[in-house]
CSV table of C-alpha atoms and ligand atoms in Angstrom, one decimal:
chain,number,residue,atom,x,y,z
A,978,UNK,CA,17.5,-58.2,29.5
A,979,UNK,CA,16.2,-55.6,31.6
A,980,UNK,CA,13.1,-56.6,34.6
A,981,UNK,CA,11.1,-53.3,36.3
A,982,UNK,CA,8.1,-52.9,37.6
A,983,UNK,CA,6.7,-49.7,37.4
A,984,UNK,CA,4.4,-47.2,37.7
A,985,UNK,CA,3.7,-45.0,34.7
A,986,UNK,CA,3.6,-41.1,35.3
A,987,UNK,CA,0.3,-40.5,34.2
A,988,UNK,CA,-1.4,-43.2,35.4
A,989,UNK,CA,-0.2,-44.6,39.2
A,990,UNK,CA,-1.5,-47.9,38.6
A,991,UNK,CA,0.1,-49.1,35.6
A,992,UNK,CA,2.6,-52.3,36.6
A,993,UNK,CA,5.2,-53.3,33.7
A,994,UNK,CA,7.1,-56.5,34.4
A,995,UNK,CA,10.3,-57.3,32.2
A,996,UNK,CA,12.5,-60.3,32.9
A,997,UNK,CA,15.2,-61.8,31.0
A,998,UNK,CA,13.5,-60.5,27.6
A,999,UNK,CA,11.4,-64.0,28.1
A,1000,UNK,CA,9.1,-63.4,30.5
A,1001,UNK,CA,6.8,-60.1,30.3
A,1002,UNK,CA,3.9,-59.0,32.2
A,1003,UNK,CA,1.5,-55.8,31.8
A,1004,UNK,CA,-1.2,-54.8,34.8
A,1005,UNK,CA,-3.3,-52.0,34.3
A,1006,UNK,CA,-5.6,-51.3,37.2
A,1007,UNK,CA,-9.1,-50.0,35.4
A,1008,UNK,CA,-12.6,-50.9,36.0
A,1009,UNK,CA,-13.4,-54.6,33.6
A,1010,UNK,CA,-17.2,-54.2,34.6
A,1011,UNK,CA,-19.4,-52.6,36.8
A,1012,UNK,CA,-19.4,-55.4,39.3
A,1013,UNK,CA,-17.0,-58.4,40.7
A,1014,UNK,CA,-18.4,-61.5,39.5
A,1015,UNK,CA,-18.1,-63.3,42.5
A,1016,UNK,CA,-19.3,-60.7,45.6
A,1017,UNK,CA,-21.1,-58.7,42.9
A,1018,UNK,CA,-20.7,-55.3,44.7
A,1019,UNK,CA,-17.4,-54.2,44.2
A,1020,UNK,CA,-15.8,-52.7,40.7
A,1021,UNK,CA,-13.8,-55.8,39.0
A,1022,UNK,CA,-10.3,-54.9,37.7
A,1023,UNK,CA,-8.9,-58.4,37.2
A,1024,UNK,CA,-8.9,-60.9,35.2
A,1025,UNK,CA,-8.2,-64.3,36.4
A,1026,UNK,CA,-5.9,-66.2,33.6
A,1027,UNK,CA,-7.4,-69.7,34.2
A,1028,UNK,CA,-11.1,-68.8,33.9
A,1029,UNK,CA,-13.0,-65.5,32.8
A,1030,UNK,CA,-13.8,-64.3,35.5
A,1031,UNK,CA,-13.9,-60.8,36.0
A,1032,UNK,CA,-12.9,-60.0,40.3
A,1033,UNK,CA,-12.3,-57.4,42.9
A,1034,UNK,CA,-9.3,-56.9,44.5
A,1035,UNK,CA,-10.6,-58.7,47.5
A,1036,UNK,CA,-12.3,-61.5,45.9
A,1037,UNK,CA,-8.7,-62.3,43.5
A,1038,UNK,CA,-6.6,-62.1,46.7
A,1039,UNK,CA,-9.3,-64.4,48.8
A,1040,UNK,CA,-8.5,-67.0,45.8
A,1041,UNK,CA,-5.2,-66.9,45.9
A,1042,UNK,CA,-5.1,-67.1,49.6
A,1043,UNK,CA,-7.3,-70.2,49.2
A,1044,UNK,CA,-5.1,-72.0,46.9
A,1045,UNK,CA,-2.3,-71.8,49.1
A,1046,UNK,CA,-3.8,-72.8,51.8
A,1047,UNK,CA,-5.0,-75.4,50.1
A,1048,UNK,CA,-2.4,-76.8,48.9
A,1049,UNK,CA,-0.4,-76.6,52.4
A,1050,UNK,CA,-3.0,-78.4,54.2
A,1051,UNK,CA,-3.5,-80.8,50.9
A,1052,UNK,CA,0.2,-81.9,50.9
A,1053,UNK,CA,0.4,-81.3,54.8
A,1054,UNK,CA,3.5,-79.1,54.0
A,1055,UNK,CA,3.7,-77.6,57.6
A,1056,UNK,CA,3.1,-77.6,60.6
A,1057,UNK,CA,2.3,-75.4,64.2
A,1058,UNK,CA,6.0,-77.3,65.5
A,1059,UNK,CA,7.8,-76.0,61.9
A,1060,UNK,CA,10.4,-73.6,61.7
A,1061,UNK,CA,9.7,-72.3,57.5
A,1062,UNK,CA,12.3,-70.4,55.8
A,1063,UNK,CA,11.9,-68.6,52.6
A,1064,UNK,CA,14.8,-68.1,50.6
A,1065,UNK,CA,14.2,-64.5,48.9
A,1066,UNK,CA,15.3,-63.5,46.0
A,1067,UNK,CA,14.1,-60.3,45.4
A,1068,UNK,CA,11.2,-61.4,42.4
A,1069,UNK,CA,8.0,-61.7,42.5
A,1070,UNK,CA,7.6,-65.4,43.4
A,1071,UNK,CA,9.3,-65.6,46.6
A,1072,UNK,CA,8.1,-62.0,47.9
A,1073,UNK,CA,4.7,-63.1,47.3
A,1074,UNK,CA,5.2,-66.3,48.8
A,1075,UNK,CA,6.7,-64.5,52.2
A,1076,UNK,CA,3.2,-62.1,51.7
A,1077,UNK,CA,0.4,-65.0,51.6
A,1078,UNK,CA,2.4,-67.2,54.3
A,1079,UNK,CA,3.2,-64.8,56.8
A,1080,UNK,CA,-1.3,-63.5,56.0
A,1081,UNK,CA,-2.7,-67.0,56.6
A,1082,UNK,CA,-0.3,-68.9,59.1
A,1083,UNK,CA,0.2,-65.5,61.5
A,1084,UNK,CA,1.5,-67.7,64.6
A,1085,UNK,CA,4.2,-69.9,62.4
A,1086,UNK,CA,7.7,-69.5,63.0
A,1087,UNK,CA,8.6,-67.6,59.6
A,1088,UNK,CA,11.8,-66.0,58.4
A,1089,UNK,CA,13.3,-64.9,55.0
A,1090,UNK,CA,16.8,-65.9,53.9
A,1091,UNK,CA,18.6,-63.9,51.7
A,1092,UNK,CA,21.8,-64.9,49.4
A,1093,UNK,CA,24.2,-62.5,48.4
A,1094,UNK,CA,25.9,-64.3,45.9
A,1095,UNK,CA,28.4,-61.0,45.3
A,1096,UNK,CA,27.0,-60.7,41.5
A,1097,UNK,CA,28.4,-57.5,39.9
A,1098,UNK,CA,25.9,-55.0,41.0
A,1099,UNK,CA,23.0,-56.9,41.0
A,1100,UNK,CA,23.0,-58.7,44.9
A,1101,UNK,CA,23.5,-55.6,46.4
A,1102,UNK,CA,20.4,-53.9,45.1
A,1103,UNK,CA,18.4,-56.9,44.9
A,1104,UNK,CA,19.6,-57.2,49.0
A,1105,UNK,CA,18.5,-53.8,49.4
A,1106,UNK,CA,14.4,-54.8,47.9
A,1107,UNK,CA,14.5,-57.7,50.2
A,1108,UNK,CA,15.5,-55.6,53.4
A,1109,UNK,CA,12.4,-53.2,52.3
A,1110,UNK,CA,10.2,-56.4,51.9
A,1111,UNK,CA,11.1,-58.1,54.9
A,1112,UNK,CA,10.7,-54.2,56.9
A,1113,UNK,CA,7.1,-54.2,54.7
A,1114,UNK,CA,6.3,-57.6,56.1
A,1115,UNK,CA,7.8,-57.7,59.6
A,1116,UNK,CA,10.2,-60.6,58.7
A,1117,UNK,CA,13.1,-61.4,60.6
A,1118,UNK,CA,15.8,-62.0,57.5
A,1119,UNK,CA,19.4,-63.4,57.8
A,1120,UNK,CA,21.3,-62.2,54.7
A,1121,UNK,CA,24.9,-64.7,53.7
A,1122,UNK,CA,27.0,-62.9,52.2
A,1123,UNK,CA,28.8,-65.3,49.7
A,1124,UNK,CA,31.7,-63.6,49.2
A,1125,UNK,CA,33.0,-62.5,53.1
A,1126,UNK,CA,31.9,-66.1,54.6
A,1127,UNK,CA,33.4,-68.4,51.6
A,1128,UNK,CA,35.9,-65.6,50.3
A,1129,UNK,CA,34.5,-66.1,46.5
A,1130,UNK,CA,31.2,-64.7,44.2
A,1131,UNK,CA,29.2,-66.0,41.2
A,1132,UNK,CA,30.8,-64.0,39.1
A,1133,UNK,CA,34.5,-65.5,39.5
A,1134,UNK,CA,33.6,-68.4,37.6
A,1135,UNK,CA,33.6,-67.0,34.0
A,1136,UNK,CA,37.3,-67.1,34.7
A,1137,UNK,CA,36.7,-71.1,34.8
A,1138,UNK,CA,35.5,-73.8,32.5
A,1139,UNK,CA,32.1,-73.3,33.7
A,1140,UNK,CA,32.1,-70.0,31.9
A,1141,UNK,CA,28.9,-70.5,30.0
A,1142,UNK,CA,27.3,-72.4,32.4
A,1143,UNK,CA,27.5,-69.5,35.2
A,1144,UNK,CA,23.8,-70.6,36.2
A,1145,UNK,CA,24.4,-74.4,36.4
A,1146,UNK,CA,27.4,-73.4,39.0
A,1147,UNK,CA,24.9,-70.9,41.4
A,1148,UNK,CA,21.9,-73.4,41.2
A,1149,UNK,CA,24.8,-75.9,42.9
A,1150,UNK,CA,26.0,-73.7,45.0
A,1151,UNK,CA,22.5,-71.8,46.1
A,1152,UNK,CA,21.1,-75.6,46.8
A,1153,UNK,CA,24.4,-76.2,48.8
A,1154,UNK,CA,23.3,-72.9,50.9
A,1155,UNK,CA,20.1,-74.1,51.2
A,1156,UNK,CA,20.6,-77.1,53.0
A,1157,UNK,CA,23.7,-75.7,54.9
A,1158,UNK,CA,21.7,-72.7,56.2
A,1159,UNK,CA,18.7,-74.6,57.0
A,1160,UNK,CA,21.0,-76.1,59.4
A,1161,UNK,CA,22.6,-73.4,60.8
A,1162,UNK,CA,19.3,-71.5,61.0
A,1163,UNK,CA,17.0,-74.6,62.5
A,1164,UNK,CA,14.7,-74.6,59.7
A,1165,UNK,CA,13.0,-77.9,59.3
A,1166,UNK,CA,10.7,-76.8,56.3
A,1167,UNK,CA,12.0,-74.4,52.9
A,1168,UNK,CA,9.2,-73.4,51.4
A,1169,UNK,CA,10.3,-72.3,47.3
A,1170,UNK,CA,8.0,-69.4,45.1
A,1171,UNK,CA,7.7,-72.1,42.0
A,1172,UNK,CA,4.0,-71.5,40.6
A,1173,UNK,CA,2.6,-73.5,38.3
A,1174,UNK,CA,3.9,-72.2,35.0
A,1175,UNK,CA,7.1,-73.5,36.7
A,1176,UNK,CA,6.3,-76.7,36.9
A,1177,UNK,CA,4.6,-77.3,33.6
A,1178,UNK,CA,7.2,-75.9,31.5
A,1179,UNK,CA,9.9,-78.2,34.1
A,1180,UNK,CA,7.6,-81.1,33.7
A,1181,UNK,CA,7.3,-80.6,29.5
A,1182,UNK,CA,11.0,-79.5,29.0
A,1183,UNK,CA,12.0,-82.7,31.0
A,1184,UNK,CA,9.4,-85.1,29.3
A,1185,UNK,CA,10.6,-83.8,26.2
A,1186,UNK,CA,14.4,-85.0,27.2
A,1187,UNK,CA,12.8,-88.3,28.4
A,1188,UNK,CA,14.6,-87.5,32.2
A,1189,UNK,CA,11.2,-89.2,33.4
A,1190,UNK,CA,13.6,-89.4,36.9
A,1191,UNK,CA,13.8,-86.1,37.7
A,1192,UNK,CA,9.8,-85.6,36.5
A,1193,UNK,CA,9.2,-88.2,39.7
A,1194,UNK,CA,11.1,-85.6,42.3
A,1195,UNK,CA,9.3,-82.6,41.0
A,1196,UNK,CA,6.1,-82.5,43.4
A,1197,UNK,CA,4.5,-80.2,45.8
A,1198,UNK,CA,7.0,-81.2,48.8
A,1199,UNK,CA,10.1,-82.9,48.7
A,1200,UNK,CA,11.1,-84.9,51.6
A,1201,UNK,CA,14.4,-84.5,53.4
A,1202,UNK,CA,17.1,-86.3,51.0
A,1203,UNK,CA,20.2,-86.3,53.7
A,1204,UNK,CA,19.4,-87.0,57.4
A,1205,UNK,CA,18.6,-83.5,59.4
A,1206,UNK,CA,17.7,-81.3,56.0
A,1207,UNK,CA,15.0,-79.4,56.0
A,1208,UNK,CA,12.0,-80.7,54.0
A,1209,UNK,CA,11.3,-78.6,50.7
A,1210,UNK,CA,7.9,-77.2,49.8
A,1211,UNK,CA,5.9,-75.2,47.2
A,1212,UNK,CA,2.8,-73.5,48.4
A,1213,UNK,CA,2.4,-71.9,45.1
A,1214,UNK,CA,1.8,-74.3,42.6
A,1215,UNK,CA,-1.6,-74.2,41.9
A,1216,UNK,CA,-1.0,-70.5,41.1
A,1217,UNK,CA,-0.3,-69.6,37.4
A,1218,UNK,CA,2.8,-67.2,37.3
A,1219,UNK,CA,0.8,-63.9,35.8
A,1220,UNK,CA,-1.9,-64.1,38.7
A,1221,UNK,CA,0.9,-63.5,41.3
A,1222,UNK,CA,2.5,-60.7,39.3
A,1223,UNK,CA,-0.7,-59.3,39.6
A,1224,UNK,CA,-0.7,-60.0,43.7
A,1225,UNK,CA,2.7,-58.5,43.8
A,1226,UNK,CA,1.1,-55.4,41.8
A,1227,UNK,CA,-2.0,-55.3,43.8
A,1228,UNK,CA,-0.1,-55.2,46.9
A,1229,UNK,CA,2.8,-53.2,46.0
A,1230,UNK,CA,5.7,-55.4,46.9
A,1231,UNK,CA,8.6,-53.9,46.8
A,1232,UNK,CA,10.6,-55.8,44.0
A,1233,UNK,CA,14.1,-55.6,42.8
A,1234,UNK,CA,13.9,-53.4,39.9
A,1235,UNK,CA,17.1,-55.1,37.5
A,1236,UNK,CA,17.6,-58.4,36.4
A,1237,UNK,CA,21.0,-61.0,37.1
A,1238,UNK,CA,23.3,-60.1,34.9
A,1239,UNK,CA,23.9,-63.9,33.8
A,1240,UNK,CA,20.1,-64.6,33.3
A,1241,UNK,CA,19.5,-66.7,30.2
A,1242,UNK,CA,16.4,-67.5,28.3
A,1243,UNK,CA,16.4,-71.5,28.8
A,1244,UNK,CA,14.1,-73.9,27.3
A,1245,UNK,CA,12.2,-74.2,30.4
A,1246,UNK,CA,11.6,-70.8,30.1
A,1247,UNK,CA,10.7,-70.8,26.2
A,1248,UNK,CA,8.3,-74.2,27.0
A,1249,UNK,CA,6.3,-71.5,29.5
A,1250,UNK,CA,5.7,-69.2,26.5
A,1251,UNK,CA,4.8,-72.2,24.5
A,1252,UNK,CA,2.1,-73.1,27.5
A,1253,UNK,CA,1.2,-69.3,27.6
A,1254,UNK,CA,0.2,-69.2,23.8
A,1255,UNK,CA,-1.4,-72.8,24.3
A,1256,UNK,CA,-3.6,-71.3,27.5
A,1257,UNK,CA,-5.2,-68.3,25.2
A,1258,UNK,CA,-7.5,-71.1,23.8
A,1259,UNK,CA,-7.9,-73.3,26.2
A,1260,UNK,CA,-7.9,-71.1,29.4
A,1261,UNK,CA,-8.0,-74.1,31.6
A,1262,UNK,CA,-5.1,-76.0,29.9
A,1263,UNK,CA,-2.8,-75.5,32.7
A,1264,UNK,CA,-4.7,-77.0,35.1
A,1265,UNK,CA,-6.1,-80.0,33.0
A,1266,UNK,CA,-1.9,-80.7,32.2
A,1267,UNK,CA,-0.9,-80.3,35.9
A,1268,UNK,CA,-3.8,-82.9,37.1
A,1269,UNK,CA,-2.7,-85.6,34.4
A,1270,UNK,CA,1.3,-84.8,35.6
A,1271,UNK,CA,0.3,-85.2,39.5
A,1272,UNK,CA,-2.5,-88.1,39.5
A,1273,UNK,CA,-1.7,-89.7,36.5
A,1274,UNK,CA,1.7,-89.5,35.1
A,1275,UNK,CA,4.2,-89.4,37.9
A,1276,UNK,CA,2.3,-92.6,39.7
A,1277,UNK,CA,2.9,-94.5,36.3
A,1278,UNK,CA,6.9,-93.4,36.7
A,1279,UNK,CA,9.2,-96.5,38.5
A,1280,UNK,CA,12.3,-96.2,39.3
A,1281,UNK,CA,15.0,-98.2,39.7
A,1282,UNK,CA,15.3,-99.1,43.5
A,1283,UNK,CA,18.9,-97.7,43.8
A,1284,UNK,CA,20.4,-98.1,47.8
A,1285,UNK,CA,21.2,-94.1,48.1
A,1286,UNK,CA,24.3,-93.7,49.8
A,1287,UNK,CA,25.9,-91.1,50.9
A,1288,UNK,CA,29.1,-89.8,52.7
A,1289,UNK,CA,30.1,-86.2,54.2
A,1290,UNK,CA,32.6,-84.8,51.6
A,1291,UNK,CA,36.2,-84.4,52.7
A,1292,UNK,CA,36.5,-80.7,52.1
A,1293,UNK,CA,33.1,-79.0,53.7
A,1294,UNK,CA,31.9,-81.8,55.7
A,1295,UNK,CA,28.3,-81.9,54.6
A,1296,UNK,CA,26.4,-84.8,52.9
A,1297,UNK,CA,26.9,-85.9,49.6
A,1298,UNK,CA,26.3,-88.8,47.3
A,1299,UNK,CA,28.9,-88.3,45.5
A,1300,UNK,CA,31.3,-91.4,45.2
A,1301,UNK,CA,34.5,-89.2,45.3
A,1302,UNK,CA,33.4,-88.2,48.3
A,1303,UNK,CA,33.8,-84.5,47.0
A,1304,UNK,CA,30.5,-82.7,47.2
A,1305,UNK,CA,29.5,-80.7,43.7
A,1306,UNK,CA,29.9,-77.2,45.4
A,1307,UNK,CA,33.7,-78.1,46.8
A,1308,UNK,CA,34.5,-79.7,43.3
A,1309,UNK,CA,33.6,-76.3,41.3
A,1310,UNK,CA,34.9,-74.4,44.2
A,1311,UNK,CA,38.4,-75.8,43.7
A,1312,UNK,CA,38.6,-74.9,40.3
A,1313,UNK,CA,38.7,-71.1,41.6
A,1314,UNK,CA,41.9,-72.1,43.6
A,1315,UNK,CA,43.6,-72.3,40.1
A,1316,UNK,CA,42.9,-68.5,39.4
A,1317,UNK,CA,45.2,-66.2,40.6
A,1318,UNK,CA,43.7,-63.3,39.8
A,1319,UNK,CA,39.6,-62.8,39.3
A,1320,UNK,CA,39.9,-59.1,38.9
A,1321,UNK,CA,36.9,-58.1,36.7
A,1322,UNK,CA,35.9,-54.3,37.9
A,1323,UNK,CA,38.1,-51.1,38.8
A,1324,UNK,CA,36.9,-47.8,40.6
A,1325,UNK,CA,38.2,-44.8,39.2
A,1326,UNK,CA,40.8,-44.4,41.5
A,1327,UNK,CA,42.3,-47.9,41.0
A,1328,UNK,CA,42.1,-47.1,36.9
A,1329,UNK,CA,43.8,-43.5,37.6
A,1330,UNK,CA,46.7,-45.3,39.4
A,1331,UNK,CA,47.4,-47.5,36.6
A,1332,UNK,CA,50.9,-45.8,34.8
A,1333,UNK,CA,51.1,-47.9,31.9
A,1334,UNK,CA,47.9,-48.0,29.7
A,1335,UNK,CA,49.3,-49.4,26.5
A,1336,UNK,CA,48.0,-52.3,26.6
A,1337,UNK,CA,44.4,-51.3,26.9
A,1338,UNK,CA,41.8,-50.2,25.2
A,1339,UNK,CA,38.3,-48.0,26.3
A,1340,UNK,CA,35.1,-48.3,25.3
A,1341,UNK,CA,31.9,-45.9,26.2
A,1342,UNK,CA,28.6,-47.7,25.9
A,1343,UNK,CA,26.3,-45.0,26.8
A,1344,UNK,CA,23.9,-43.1,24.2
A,1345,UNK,CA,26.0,-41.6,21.4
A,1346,UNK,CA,24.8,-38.1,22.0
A,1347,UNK,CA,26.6,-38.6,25.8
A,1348,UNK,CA,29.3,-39.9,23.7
A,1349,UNK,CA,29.5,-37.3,21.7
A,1350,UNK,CA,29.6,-34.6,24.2
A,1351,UNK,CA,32.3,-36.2,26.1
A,1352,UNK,CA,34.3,-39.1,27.0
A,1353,UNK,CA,37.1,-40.3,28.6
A,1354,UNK,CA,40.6,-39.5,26.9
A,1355,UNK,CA,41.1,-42.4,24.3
A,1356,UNK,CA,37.2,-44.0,24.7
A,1357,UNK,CA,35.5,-45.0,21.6
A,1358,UNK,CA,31.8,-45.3,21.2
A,1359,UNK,CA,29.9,-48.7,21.4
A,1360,UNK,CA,26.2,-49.6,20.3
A,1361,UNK,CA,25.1,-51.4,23.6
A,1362,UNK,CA,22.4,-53.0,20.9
A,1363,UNK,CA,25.5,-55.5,20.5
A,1364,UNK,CA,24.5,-57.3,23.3
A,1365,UNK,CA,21.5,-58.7,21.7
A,1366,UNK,CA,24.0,-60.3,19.0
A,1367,UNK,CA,26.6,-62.5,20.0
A,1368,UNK,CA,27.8,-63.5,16.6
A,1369,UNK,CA,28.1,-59.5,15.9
A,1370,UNK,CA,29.9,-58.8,19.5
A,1371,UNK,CA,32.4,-61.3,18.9
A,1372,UNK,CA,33.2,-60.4,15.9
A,1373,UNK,CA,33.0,-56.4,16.9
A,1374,UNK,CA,36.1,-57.2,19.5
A,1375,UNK,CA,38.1,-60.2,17.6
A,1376,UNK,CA,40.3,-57.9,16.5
A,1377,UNK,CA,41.4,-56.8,20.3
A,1378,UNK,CA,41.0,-60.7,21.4
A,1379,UNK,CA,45.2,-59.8,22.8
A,1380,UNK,CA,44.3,-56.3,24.5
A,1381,UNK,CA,42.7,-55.7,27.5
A,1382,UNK,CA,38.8,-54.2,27.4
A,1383,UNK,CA,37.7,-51.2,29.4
A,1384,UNK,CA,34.0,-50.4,29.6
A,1385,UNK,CA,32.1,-47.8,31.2
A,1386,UNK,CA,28.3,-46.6,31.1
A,1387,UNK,CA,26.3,-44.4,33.7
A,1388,UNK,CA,26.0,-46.7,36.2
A,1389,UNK,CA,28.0,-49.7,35.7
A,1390,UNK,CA,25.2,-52.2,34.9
A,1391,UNK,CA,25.6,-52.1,31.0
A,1392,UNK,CA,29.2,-52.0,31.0
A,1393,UNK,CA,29.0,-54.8,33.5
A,1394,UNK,CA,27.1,-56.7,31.4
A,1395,UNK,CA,29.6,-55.9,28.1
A,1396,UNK,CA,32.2,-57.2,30.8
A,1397,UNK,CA,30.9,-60.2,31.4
A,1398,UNK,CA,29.5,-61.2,28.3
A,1399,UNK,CA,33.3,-60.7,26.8
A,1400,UNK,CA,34.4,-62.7,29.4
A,1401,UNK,CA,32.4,-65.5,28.4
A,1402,UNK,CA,33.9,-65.6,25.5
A,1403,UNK,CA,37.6,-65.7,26.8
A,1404,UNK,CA,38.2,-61.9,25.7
A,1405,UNK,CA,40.1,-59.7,29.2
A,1406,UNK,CA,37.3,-57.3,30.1
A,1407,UNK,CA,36.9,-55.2,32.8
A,1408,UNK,CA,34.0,-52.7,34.1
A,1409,UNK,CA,34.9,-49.5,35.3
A,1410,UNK,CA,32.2,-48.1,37.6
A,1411,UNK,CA,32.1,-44.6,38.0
A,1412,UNK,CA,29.9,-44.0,40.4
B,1612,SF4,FE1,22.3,-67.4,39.6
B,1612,SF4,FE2,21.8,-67.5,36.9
B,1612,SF4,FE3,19.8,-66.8,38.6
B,1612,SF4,FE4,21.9,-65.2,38.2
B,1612,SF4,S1,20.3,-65.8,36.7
B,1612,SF4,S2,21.0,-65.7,40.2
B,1612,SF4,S3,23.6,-66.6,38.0
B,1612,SF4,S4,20.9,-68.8,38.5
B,1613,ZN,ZN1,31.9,-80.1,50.1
């Protein structure tokens, strides 16, 4: 649930990587040897994951330099006349991404896009790492702010159908932004952070489901799909996830320190612990899978010759192939029409000035000994460990399923999270954020 990277107190070069409970990472900087394997002077300290090889700082960032720059000119992703945009996202894939391009392509037009989607607390600290990243890096960055230019966030849909599927919605919408941005910005090339472990697990979760379609589209650059959109690429994929945590480490990135508050574990991301497991024997696995995906597997794949058409939808006015003529972003937009009221967070002043508090109920989920020591007039305590059970949550609130749910923490992120996992499941909570 929780992502940081850190650096322990009695040793400054410890990293810890948390994300989503799936996805962890450890980096301790220490000597592996007396010298780098490859230069054979200086003191090796990492690993890399495909191969044993014992490196240097130097010689494991030359590498990964190298693989992105050959994959760029491999899949001729860019060019001198190309205006690249990164979409950032405050994690390690897309700040390292931003890092390596703007060190080996110094003269290319490069810029960072940030979305605020509006998400509880989360955007606006995540929007403050990618200001300190971009300052780091000397990146121009536009930030969109969801939320003042379409007048709606992320987080108003858990008062819609789409509920459980809060992801599915921002992956339509942040695609939607993509494109629409590109635009607006000039960009004729996105480049994406998705590494290899990406891909492998997309390519075996999809396999799996027998979407052999969507296996065809997944490659290192995606030509434009509407007339004027920017072309998509992904100078990272021959880079296996834990070697750019260790880049990110190495070079001190400043990353968001808190994961979204709707991140789910999804069986993309359980397939890439799968792989992980499988790599420990066969350390070159990955790279033996992604060679029989790319040369061997996706040539074999024919589709259908479907005429694509497409139409601008009625409401925005960009593309879509929709037959309605409705793009997907307008049709899950309108469902937010239908909700009057997509209150989900009070300030203390706004809770002070409610008269009436019959109806509702408090709840502290901070450590008990806090608890204990004080609480708000009426509060009870609240294990936060029922997050990790949603059986056990439910049936922990059933019996209030007709009041209305007040939650507060120390800094509004756990409550937040109570709030929004109750809303999921249809129950009227609300964070209070104290500070
Ligand atoms: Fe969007 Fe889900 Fe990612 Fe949060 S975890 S940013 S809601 S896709
Ligand atoms: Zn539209």
């Amino acid at each position: 649930m929780v992502f940081r990277i850190f650096r322990c107190k009695e040793s400054a070069l410890n990293f810890q990587y948390l994300k989503c409970g799936a996805e962890t990472y450890q980096f301790e900087v220490k000597p592996l040897g007396k010298s780098c394997q490859l230069c054979k002077s200086a003191t090796p300290i990492v690993t890399l994951t495909t191969q044993s090889l014992k490196l240097c700082k130097g010689c494991f960032l030359r590498i990964q330099e190298r693989r992105v720059l050959e994959a760029v000119k491999k899949y001729k992703m860019f060019g001198d006349e190309d205006k690249v945009g990164i979409f950032l996202s405050g994690g390690k894939d897309s700040s390292v991404l931003a890092l390596l391009l703007k060190r080996l392509f110094p003269r290319l037009h490069l810029e960072g896009v940030y979305l605020n989607l509006g998400i509880g607390y989360y955007s606006n600290y995540v929007e403050e790492a990618v200001r300190r990243l971009c300052e780091k890096l000397q990146l121009p960055l536009t930030v969109y702010h969801l939320p003042v230019r379409d007048g709606f966030t992320i987080d108003d849909f858990v008062f819609t159908d789409f509920k459980d599927k809060v992801c599915s919605v921002c992956g339509t919408i942040k695609r939607y932004l993509f494109s629409r941005l590109a635009k607006e910005l000039g960009l004729t090339v996105i480049a994406t952070g998705h590494h290899l472990d990406d891909l492998l697990s997309t390519y075996l979760t999809l396999f799996f489901s027998g979407d052999f379609e969507s296996i065809k589209r997944l490659v290192p650059v995606n030509p434009p799909f509407f007339p004027g959109q920017a072309k998509k690429v992904k100078p990272l994929f021959f880079i296996p996830e834990r070697e750019i945590f260790y880049v990110a480490a190495l070079e001190e990135l400043p990353l968001e320190p808190c994961s979204c508050p709707h991140g789910e574990i999804t069986p993309s991301k359980r397939m890439k612990q799968w792989l992980e497991s499988l790599s420990q024997e066969n350390r070159a696995l990955k790279y033996q899978l992604l060679s029989v995906f790319l040369k061997k597997f996706i040539p074999m794949i024919k589709l259908d010759e479907v005429a694509e058409t497409f139409n601008t939808c009625l409401k925005c006015g960009e593309y879509t192939s929709s037959p309605n003529q409705i793009c997907g972003r307008c049709r899950r937009v309108a469902l937010l029409e239908r909700v009057s009221d997509r209150k989900l967070e009070f300030t203390m002043e706004e809770w002070d000035a409610i008269s009436d508090k019959n109806d509702w109920l408090i709840f502290d989920v901070r450590e008990k000994e806090d608890f204990l020591r004080e609480h708000l007039e009426g509060a009870q305590f609240v294990p936060h460990s029922l997050l990790d059970d949603e059986k056990a949550l439910y049936k922990f609130f059933k019996p209030y399923k007709n009041k209305r749910l007040l939650f507060y923490c120390y800094s509004g992120r756990l409550s937040y999270l109570f709030t929004l996992k109750l809303r999921k499941l249809s129950f009227k909570a609300y964070n209070l954020r104290i500070s």
